[in-house]
GROMACS .gro file of C-alpha atoms in nm:
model
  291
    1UNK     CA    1  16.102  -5.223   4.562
    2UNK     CA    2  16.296  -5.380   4.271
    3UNK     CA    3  16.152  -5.679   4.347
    4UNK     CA    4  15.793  -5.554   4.315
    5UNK     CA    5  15.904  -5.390   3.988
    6UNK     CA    6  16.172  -5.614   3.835
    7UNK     CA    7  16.143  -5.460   3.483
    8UNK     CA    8  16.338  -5.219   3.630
    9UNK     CA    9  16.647  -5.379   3.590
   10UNK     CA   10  16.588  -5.409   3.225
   11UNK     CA   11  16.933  -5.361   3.032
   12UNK     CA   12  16.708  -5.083   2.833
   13UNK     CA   13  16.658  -4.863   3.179
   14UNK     CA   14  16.877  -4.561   3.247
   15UNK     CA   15  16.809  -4.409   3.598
   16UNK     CA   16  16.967  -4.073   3.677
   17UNK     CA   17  16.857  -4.035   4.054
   18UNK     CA   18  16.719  -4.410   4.138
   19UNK     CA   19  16.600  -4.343   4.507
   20UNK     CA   20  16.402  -4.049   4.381
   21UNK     CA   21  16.223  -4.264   4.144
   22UNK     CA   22  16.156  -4.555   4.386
   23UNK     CA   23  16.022  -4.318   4.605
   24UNK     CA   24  15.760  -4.148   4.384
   25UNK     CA   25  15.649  -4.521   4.275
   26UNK     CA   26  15.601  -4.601   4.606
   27UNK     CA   27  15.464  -4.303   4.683
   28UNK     CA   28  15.214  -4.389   4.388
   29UNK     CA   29  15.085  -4.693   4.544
   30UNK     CA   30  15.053  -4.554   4.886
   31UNK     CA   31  14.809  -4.322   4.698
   32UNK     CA   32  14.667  -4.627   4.513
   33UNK     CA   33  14.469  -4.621   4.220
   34UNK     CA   34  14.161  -4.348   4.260
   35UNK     CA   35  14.451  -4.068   4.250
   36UNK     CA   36  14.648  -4.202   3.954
   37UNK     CA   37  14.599  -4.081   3.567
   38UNK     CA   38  14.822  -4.141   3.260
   39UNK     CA   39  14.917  -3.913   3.000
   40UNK     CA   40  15.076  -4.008   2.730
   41UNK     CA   41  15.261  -3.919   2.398
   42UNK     CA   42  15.114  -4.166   2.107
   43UNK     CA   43  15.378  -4.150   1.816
   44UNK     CA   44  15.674  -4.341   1.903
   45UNK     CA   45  15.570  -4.378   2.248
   46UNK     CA   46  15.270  -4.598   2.256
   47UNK     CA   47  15.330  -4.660   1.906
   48UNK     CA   48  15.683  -4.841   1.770
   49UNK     CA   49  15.975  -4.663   1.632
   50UNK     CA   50  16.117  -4.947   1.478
   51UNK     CA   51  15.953  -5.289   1.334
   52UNK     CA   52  16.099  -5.574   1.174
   53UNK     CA   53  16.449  -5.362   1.117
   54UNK     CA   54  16.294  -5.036   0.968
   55UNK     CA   55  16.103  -4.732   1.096
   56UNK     CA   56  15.738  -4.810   1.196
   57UNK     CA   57  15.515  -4.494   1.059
   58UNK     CA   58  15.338  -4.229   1.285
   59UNK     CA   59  15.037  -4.118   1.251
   60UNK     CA   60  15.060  -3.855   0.993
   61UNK     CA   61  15.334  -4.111   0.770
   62UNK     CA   62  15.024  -4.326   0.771
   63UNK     CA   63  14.876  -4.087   0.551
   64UNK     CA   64  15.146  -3.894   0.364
   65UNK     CA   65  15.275  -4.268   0.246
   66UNK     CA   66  14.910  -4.393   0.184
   67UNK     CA   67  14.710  -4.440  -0.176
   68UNK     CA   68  14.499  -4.182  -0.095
   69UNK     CA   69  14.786  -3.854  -0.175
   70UNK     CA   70  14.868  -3.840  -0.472
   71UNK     CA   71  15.275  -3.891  -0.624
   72UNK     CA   72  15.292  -3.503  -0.621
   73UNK     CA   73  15.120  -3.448  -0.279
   74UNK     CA   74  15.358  -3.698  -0.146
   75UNK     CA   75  15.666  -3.507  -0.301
   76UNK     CA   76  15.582  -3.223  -0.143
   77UNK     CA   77  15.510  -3.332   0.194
   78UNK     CA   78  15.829  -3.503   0.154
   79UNK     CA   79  16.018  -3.213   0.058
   80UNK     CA   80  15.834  -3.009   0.414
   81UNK     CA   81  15.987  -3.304   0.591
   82UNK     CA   82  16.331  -3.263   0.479
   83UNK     CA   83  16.319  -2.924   0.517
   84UNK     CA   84  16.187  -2.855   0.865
   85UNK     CA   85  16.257  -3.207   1.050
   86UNK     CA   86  16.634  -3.091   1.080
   87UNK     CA   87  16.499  -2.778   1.268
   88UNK     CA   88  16.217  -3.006   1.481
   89UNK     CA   89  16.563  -3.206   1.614
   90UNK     CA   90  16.837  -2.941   1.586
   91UNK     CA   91  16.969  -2.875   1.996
   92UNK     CA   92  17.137  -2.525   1.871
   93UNK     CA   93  16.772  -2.384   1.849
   94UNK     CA   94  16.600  -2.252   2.125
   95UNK     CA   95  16.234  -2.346   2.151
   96UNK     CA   96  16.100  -2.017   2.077
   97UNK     CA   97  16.301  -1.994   1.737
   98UNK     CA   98  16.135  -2.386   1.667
   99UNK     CA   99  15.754  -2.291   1.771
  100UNK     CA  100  15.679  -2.065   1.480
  101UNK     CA  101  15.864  -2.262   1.243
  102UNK     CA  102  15.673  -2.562   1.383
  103UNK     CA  103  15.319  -2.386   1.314
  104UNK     CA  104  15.454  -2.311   0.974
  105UNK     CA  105  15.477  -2.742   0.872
  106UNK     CA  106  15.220  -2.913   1.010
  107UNK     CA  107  15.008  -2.602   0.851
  108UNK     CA  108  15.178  -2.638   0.514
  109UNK     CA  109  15.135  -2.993   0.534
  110UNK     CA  110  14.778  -3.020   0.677
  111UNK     CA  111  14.676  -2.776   0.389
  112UNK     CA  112  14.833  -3.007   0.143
  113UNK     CA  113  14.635  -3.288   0.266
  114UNK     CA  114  14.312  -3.089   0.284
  115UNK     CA  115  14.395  -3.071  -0.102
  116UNK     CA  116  14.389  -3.456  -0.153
  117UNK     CA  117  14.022  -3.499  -0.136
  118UNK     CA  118  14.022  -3.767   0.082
  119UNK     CA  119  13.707  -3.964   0.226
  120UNK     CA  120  13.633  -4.019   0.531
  121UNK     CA  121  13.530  -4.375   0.508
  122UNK     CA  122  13.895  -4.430   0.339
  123UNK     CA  123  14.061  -4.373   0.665
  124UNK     CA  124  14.005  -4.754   0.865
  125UNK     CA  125  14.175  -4.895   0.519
  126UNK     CA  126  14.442  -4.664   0.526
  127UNK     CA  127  14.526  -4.778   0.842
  128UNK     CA  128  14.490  -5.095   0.822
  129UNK     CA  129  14.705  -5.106   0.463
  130UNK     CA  130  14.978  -4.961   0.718
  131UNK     CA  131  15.295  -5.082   0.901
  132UNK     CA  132  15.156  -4.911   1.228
  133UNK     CA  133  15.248  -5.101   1.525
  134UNK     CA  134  15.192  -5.038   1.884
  135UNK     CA  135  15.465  -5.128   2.142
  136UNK     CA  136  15.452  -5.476   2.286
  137UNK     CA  137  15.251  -5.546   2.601
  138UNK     CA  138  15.051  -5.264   2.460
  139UNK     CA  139  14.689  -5.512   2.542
  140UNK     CA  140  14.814  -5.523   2.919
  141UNK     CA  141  14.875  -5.162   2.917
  142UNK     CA  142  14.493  -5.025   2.804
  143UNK     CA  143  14.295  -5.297   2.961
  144UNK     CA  144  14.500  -5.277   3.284
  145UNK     CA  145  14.431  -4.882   3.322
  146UNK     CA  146  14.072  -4.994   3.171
  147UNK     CA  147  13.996  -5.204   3.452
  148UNK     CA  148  14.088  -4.988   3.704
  149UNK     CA  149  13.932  -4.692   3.577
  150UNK     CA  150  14.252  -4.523   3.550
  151UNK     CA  151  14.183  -4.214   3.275
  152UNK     CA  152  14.474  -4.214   3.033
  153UNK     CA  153  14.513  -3.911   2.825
  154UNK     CA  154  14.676  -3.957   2.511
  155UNK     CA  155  14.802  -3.527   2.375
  156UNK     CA  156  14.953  -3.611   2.022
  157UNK     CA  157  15.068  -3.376   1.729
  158UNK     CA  158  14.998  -3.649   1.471
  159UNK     CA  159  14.602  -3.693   1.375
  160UNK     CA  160  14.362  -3.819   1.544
  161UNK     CA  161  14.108  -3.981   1.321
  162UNK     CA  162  14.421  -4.162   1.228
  163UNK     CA  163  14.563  -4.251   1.595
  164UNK     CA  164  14.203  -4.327   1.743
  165UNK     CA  165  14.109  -4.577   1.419
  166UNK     CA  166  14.464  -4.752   1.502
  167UNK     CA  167  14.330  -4.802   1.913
  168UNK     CA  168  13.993  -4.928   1.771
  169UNK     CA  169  14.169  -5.194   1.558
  170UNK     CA  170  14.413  -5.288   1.807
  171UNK     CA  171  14.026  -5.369   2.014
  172UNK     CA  172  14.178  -5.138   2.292
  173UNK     CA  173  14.031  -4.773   2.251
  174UNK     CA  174  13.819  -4.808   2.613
  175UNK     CA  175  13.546  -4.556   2.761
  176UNK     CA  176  13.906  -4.412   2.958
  177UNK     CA  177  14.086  -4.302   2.648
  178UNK     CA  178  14.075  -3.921   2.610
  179UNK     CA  179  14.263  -3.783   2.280
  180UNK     CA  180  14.320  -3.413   2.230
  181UNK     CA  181  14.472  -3.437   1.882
  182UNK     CA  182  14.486  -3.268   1.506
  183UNK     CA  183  14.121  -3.379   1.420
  184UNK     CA  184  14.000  -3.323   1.041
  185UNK     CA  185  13.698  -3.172   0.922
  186UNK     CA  186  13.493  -3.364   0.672
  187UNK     CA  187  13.248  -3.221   0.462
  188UNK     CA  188  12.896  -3.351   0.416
  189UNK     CA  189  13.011  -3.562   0.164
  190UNK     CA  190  13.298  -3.712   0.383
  191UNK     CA  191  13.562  -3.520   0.207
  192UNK     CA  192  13.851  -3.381   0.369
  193UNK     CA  193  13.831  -3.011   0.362
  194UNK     CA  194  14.069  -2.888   0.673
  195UNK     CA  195  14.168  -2.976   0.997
  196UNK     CA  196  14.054  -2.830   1.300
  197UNK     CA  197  14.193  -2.626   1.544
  198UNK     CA  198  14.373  -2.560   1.753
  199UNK     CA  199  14.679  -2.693   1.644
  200UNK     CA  200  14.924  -2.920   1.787
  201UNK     CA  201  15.267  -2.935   1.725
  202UNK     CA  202  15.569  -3.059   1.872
  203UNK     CA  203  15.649  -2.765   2.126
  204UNK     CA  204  15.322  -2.671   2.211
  205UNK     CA  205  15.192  -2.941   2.405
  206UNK     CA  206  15.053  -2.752   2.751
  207UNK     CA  207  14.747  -2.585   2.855
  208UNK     CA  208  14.762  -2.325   2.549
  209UNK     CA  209  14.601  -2.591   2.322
  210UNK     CA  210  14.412  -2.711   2.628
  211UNK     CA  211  14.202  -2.426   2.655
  212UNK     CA  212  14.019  -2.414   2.969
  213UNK     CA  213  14.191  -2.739   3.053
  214UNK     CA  214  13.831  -2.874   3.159
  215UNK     CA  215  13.916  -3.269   3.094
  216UNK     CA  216  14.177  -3.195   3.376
  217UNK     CA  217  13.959  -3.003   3.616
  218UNK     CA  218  13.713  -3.281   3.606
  219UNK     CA  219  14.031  -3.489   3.760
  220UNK     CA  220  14.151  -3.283   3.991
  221UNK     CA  221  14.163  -3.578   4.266
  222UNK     CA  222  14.421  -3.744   4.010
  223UNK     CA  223  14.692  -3.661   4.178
  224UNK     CA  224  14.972  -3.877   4.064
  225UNK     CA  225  15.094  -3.856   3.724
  226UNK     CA  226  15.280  -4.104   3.535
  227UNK     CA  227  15.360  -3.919   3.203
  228UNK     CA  228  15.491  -4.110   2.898
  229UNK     CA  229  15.685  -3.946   2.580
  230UNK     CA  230  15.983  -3.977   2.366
  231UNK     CA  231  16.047  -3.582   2.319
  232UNK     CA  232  16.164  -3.289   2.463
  233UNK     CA  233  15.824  -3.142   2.350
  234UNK     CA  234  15.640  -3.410   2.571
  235UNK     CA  235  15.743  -3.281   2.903
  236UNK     CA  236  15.528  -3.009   2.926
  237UNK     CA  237  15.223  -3.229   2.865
  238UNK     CA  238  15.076  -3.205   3.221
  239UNK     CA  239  15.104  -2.832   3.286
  240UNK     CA  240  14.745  -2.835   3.262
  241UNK     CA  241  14.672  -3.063   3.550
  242UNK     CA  242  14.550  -2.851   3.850
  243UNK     CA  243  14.709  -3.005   4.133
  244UNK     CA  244  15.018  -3.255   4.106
  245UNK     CA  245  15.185  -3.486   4.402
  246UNK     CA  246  15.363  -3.733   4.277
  247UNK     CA  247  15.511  -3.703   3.846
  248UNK     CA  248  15.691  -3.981   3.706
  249UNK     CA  249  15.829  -3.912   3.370
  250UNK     CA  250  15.909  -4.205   3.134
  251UNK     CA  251  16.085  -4.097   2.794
  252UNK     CA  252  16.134  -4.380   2.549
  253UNK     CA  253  16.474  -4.241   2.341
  254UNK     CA  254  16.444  -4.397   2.023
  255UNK     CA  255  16.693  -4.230   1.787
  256UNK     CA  256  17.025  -4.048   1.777
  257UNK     CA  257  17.059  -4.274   2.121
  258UNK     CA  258  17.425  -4.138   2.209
  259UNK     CA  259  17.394  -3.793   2.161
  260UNK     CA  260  17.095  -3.732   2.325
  261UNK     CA  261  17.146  -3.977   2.645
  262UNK     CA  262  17.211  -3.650   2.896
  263UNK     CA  263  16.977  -3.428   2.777
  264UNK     CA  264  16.732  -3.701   2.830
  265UNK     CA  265  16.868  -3.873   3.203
  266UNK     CA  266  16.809  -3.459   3.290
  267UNK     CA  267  16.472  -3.441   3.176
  268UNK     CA  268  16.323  -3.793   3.259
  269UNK     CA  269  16.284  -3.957   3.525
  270UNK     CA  270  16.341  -4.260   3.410
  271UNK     CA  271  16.505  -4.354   3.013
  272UNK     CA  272  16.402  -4.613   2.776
  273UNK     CA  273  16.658  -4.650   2.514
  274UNK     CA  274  16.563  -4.855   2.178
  275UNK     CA  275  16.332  -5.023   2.391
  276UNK     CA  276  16.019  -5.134   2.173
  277UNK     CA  277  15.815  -5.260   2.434
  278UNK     CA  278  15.565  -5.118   2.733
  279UNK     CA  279  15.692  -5.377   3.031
  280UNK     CA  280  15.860  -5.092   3.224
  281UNK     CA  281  15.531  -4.903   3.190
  282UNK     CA  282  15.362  -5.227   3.275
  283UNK     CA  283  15.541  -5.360   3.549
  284UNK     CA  284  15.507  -4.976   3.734
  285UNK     CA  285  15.140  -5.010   3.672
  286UNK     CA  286  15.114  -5.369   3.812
  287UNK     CA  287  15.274  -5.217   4.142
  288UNK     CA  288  15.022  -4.959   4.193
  289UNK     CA  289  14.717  -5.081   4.070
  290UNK     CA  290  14.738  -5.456   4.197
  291UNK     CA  291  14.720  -5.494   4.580
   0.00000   0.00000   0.00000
Protein backbone atom coordinates (compact mmCIF):
# COMPACT_ATOMS: atom_id res chain seq x y z
CA UNK A 1 0.00 0.00 0.00
CA UNK A 2 2.93 2.45 0.28
CA UNK A 3 3.28 2.30 -3.10
CA UNK A 4 -0.30 3.40 -3.87
CA UNK A 5 0.25 6.16 -1.27
CA UNK A 6 3.92 7.14 -1.44
CA UNK A 7 3.42 10.50 0.39
CA UNK A 8 3.44 8.41 3.12
CA UNK A 9 6.92 8.16 3.47
CA UNK A 10 7.20 11.86 3.64
CA UNK A 11 10.08 12.83 6.22
CA UNK A 12 7.03 15.09 7.75
CA UNK A 13 4.84 11.71 8.63
CA UNK A 14 4.86 10.28 12.14
CA UNK A 15 2.88 6.94 12.35
CA UNK A 16 2.18 5.53 15.81
CA UNK A 17 0.46 2.13 14.80
CA UNK A 18 1.25 1.95 10.81
CA UNK A 19 -0.69 -1.38 10.01
CA UNK A 20 -3.73 0.10 11.67
CA UNK A 21 -3.61 2.99 9.43
CA UNK A 22 -2.96 1.05 6.17
CA UNK A 23 -5.72 -0.92 7.02
CA UNK A 24 -8.44 1.74 7.50
CA UNK A 25 -7.10 3.35 4.04
CA UNK A 26 -7.60 0.32 2.47
CA UNK A 27 -10.49 -0.31 4.08
CA UNK A 28 -11.58 3.23 2.65
CA UNK A 29 -11.21 2.27 -0.86
CA UNK A 30 -12.80 -1.06 -0.55
CA UNK A 31 -15.77 1.18 0.49
CA UNK A 32 -14.94 3.55 -2.42
CA UNK A 33 -16.11 6.87 -2.82
CA UNK A 34 -20.20 7.03 -2.23
CA UNK A 35 -19.36 6.19 1.62
CA UNK A 36 -16.52 8.67 2.12
CA UNK A 37 -16.95 12.43 3.64
CA UNK A 38 -14.29 14.90 4.92
CA UNK A 39 -14.35 17.00 7.82
CA UNK A 40 -12.07 19.29 8.40
CA UNK A 41 -10.50 21.97 10.75
CA UNK A 42 -9.87 25.34 8.52
CA UNK A 43 -7.31 27.48 10.61
CA UNK A 44 -3.98 26.06 10.39
CA UNK A 45 -5.20 23.02 8.85
CA UNK A 46 -6.45 23.84 5.45
CA UNK A 47 -5.03 27.13 5.95
CA UNK A 48 -0.93 27.71 6.55
CA UNK A 49 0.70 28.19 9.82
CA UNK A 50 3.69 29.54 8.51
CA UNK A 51 4.47 31.60 5.10
CA UNK A 52 7.50 33.00 3.81
CA UNK A 53 9.29 32.52 7.50
CA UNK A 54 6.46 34.10 9.70
CA UNK A 55 3.02 33.09 10.98
CA UNK A 56 0.30 33.09 8.24
CA UNK A 57 -3.04 34.72 9.97
CA UNK A 58 -6.33 32.78 10.80
CA UNK A 59 -9.34 33.76 10.22
CA UNK A 60 -10.18 35.99 13.04
CA UNK A 61 -6.16 37.66 12.78
CA UNK A 62 -7.51 38.59 9.39
CA UNK A 63 -9.68 40.90 11.04
CA UNK A 64 -8.22 41.89 14.42
CA UNK A 65 -4.91 43.00 12.22
CA UNK A 66 -7.11 44.59 9.41
CA UNK A 67 -7.89 48.59 8.70
CA UNK A 68 -11.17 48.14 9.57
CA UNK A 69 -10.50 47.95 13.95
CA UNK A 70 -9.42 50.61 15.09
CA UNK A 71 -5.56 51.11 17.08
CA UNK A 72 -7.57 50.74 20.39
CA UNK A 73 -9.84 47.82 19.27
CA UNK A 74 -6.73 46.14 18.17
CA UNK A 75 -5.01 46.73 21.66
CA UNK A 76 -7.52 45.18 23.27
CA UNK A 77 -8.06 42.20 21.31
CA UNK A 78 -4.45 41.92 21.64
CA UNK A 79 -4.34 42.16 25.22
CA UNK A 80 -7.57 39.02 25.25
CA UNK A 81 -4.98 37.16 23.24
CA UNK A 82 -2.21 37.37 25.60
CA UNK A 83 -4.24 36.77 28.28
CA UNK A 84 -6.27 33.67 27.47
CA UNK A 85 -4.06 31.99 24.54
CA UNK A 86 -1.67 30.67 27.40
CA UNK A 87 -4.81 28.96 28.92
CA UNK A 88 -6.21 27.77 25.14
CA UNK A 89 -2.50 25.78 25.01
CA UNK A 90 -1.67 25.17 28.70
CA UNK A 91 -1.63 20.84 29.12
CA UNK A 92 -1.99 21.36 33.15
CA UNK A 93 -5.71 22.36 32.46
CA UNK A 94 -8.30 20.02 32.11
CA UNK A 95 -10.81 20.75 29.38
CA UNK A 96 -13.61 21.54 31.56
CA UNK A 97 -11.52 24.31 33.47
CA UNK A 98 -10.60 25.70 29.49
CA UNK A 99 -14.41 25.56 28.10
CA UNK A 100 -15.80 28.39 30.16
CA UNK A 101 -12.81 30.36 29.96
CA UNK A 102 -12.95 29.71 26.20
CA UNK A 103 -16.70 31.12 25.95
CA UNK A 104 -15.45 34.02 27.96
CA UNK A 105 -12.71 35.27 24.70
CA UNK A 106 -14.10 34.70 21.67
CA UNK A 107 -17.28 36.52 23.46
CA UNK A 108 -15.13 39.39 24.72
CA UNK A 109 -13.57 39.57 21.50
CA UNK A 110 -16.57 39.10 19.14
CA UNK A 111 -18.27 41.94 21.21
CA UNK A 112 -15.31 44.11 20.59
CA UNK A 113 -15.59 43.62 16.98
CA UNK A 114 -19.35 44.10 16.93
CA UNK A 115 -18.13 47.60 18.28
CA UNK A 116 -15.98 48.41 15.15
CA UNK A 117 -18.77 49.18 12.85
CA UNK A 118 -17.65 47.29 10.19
CA UNK A 119 -19.38 46.82 6.63
CA UNK A 120 -20.18 44.10 5.18
CA UNK A 121 -19.03 44.86 1.73
CA UNK A 122 -15.45 45.63 3.51
CA UNK A 123 -14.95 42.02 4.20
CA UNK A 124 -13.64 40.53 0.35
CA UNK A 125 -10.90 43.55 0.75
CA UNK A 126 -10.00 42.65 4.04
CA UNK A 127 -9.21 39.48 2.90
CA UNK A 128 -7.71 40.01 0.12
CA UNK A 129 -5.31 42.95 1.86
CA UNK A 130 -4.30 39.70 3.98
CA UNK A 131 -1.34 37.25 4.26
CA UNK A 132 -3.96 34.30 4.31
CA UNK A 133 -2.65 31.35 2.62
CA UNK A 134 -4.05 27.97 2.13
CA UNK A 135 -1.74 24.88 2.29
CA UNK A 136 -0.16 23.78 -0.95
CA UNK A 137 -1.94 21.28 -3.21
CA UNK A 138 -4.91 22.93 -1.63
CA UNK A 139 -6.64 23.22 -5.73
CA UNK A 140 -6.17 19.28 -5.92
CA UNK A 141 -7.66 18.87 -2.60
CA UNK A 142 -11.35 20.80 -3.23
CA UNK A 143 -11.73 19.98 -6.83
CA UNK A 144 -10.70 16.34 -6.24
CA UNK A 145 -13.50 15.84 -3.39
CA UNK A 146 -15.57 18.26 -5.89
CA UNK A 147 -15.49 15.90 -8.59
CA UNK A 148 -16.35 13.08 -6.82
CA UNK A 149 -19.05 14.46 -4.92
CA UNK A 150 -17.31 13.80 -1.80
CA UNK A 151 -19.14 16.39 0.95
CA UNK A 152 -16.36 18.00 2.96
CA UNK A 153 -17.36 19.69 6.09
CA UNK A 154 -15.26 22.36 7.18
CA UNK A 155 -16.38 23.03 11.68
CA UNK A 156 -14.09 26.13 12.46
CA UNK A 157 -13.97 28.49 15.59
CA UNK A 158 -12.61 31.37 13.48
CA UNK A 159 -15.45 33.31 11.25
CA UNK A 160 -16.99 32.37 8.62
CA UNK A 161 -17.81 35.27 6.39
CA UNK A 162 -14.10 35.54 6.70
CA UNK A 163 -13.06 31.70 5.97
CA UNK A 164 -15.82 31.22 3.17
CA UNK A 165 -14.68 34.78 1.25
CA UNK A 166 -10.95 33.24 1.48
CA UNK A 167 -12.44 29.64 -0.45
CA UNK A 168 -14.27 31.94 -2.97
CA UNK A 169 -11.01 33.77 -3.84
CA UNK A 170 -8.91 30.83 -3.84
CA UNK A 171 -11.97 29.84 -6.94
CA UNK A 172 -12.46 26.61 -4.78
CA UNK A 173 -15.60 27.09 -2.44
CA UNK A 174 -17.75 24.14 -4.55
CA UNK A 175 -21.61 23.19 -4.18
CA UNK A 176 -19.79 20.29 -1.50
CA UNK A 177 -18.41 22.75 0.97
CA UNK A 178 -20.54 22.86 4.16
CA UNK A 179 -19.22 25.48 6.93
CA UNK A 180 -20.71 25.53 10.41
CA UNK A 181 -18.76 28.53 11.68
CA UNK A 182 -18.96 32.00 13.91
CA UNK A 183 -21.19 33.82 11.26
CA UNK A 184 -21.86 37.73 11.85
CA UNK A 185 -24.97 39.51 11.77
CA UNK A 186 -25.17 42.58 9.61
CA UNK A 187 -27.62 45.10 9.94
CA UNK A 188 -29.71 46.52 7.12
CA UNK A 189 -27.19 48.83 6.47
CA UNK A 190 -24.37 46.13 6.28
CA UNK A 191 -22.98 47.03 9.60
CA UNK A 192 -21.65 44.64 11.94
CA UNK A 193 -23.85 44.47 14.92
CA UNK A 194 -23.09 40.79 16.56
CA UNK A 195 -22.33 37.48 15.69
CA UNK A 196 -24.56 34.72 15.71
CA UNK A 197 -24.96 31.87 17.65
CA UNK A 198 -24.19 29.35 18.71
CA UNK A 199 -20.78 29.75 19.42
CA UNK A 200 -17.76 27.94 18.52
CA UNK A 201 -14.77 27.70 20.30
CA UNK A 202 -11.86 25.63 20.55
CA UNK A 203 -13.24 22.75 22.90
CA UNK A 204 -16.58 22.67 21.82
CA UNK A 205 -16.47 21.33 18.51
CA UNK A 206 -19.22 18.17 18.67
CA UNK A 207 -22.82 17.80 18.26
CA UNK A 208 -23.62 20.52 21.10
CA UNK A 209 -23.10 23.31 18.51
CA UNK A 210 -24.49 20.91 15.92
CA UNK A 211 -27.82 20.95 17.14
CA UNK A 212 -29.90 18.36 15.66
CA UNK A 213 -26.84 17.38 13.69
CA UNK A 214 -29.22 17.35 10.49
CA UNK A 215 -26.24 18.07 7.78
CA UNK A 216 -24.97 14.64 9.19
CA UNK A 217 -28.21 12.71 9.17
CA UNK A 218 -28.67 13.63 5.60
CA UNK A 219 -25.18 11.52 5.22
CA UNK A 220 -25.72 8.84 7.10
CA UNK A 221 -24.44 6.37 4.17
CA UNK A 222 -20.99 8.34 4.64
CA UNK A 223 -19.51 5.98 6.40
CA UNK A 224 -15.84 6.56 6.29
CA UNK A 225 -14.40 9.52 7.77
CA UNK A 226 -11.20 11.08 7.06
CA UNK A 227 -11.02 13.95 9.67
CA UNK A 228 -8.40 16.72 9.38
CA UNK A 229 -7.19 19.19 12.38
CA UNK A 230 -4.23 20.55 14.09
CA UNK A 231 -5.80 20.53 17.80
CA UNK A 232 -6.70 18.64 20.56
CA UNK A 233 -10.10 20.45 20.24
CA UNK A 234 -10.50 18.97 16.62
CA UNK A 235 -10.92 15.42 17.56
CA UNK A 236 -14.21 15.51 18.66
CA UNK A 237 -15.39 17.03 15.36
CA UNK A 238 -17.31 13.93 14.09
CA UNK A 239 -19.25 12.95 17.21
CA UNK A 240 -22.12 14.07 15.36
CA UNK A 241 -21.94 11.64 12.51
CA UNK A 242 -24.60 8.87 13.04
CA UNK A 243 -22.91 5.87 12.03
CA UNK A 244 -18.97 5.56 11.61
CA UNK A 245 -16.82 2.47 9.97
CA UNK A 246 -13.79 3.43 9.09
CA UNK A 247 -12.04 7.20 10.97
CA UNK A 248 -8.80 8.33 9.88
CA UNK A 249 -7.50 11.17 11.84
CA UNK A 250 -4.84 13.48 10.29
CA UNK A 251 -3.44 16.25 12.78
CA UNK A 252 -1.08 18.72 11.17
CA UNK A 253 1.28 19.78 14.51
CA UNK A 254 2.43 23.05 13.69
CA UNK A 255 3.93 24.58 16.84
CA UNK A 256 5.66 23.71 20.10
CA UNK A 257 6.61 20.48 17.72
CA UNK A 258 8.72 18.62 20.57
CA UNK A 259 6.63 18.90 23.38
CA UNK A 260 3.59 18.01 22.00
CA UNK A 261 4.83 14.98 19.59
CA UNK A 262 3.14 12.15 22.14
CA UNK A 263 0.20 13.70 23.01
CA UNK A 264 -0.39 14.00 19.36
CA UNK A 265 1.06 10.19 17.90
CA UNK A 266 -1.85 9.19 20.86
CA UNK A 267 -4.52 11.10 19.48
CA UNK A 268 -3.93 10.93 15.62
CA UNK A 269 -3.79 8.59 13.52
CA UNK A 270 -1.46 9.79 11.53
CA UNK A 271 1.06 13.30 12.39
CA UNK A 272 2.03 16.04 10.18
CA UNK A 273 4.77 17.97 11.73
CA UNK A 274 5.67 21.61 10.19
CA UNK A 275 4.36 20.25 7.18
CA UNK A 276 2.77 23.21 5.06
CA UNK A 277 1.37 21.29 2.43
CA UNK A 278 -1.96 18.91 1.72
CA UNK A 279 0.02 15.92 -0.37
CA UNK A 280 -0.50 13.42 2.50
CA UNK A 281 -4.17 14.41 2.42
CA UNK A 282 -3.90 14.26 -1.32
CA UNK A 283 -2.16 11.27 -2.05
CA UNK A 284 -4.87 9.27 0.61
CA UNK A 285 -7.58 10.80 -1.47
CA UNK A 286 -6.04 9.79 -4.87
CA UNK A 287 -6.11 6.10 -3.42
CA UNK A 288 -9.68 6.02 -2.70
CA UNK A 289 -11.30 8.06 -5.05
CA UNK A 290 -9.27 7.07 -8.30
CA UNK A 291 -9.84 3.44 -9.48
Amino acid sequence: LLLQVPELEKATVRIKHPEHVLQIIHSMKEQGMNKLQVISDFDMTLSRFGCNGRRCPTSHNILDNSRVVSEDGKKKLKDLLHWYYPIEIDPNRTLEEKRPLMVEWWSRAHDLLSQQKILKSDIAEIVRESDVMLRDGFKEFFDQLHKYNVPLFIFSAGVGDILEEIIRQASVFHPNVNVVSNYMDFDDNGVLKCFKGPLIHTYNKNNTVLQGTEYFQQLSSRTSIILLGDSMGDLTMADGVPSVENILKIGFLNDKVEEQRGKYLDAYDIVLESDETLDVVNGILRYILIE
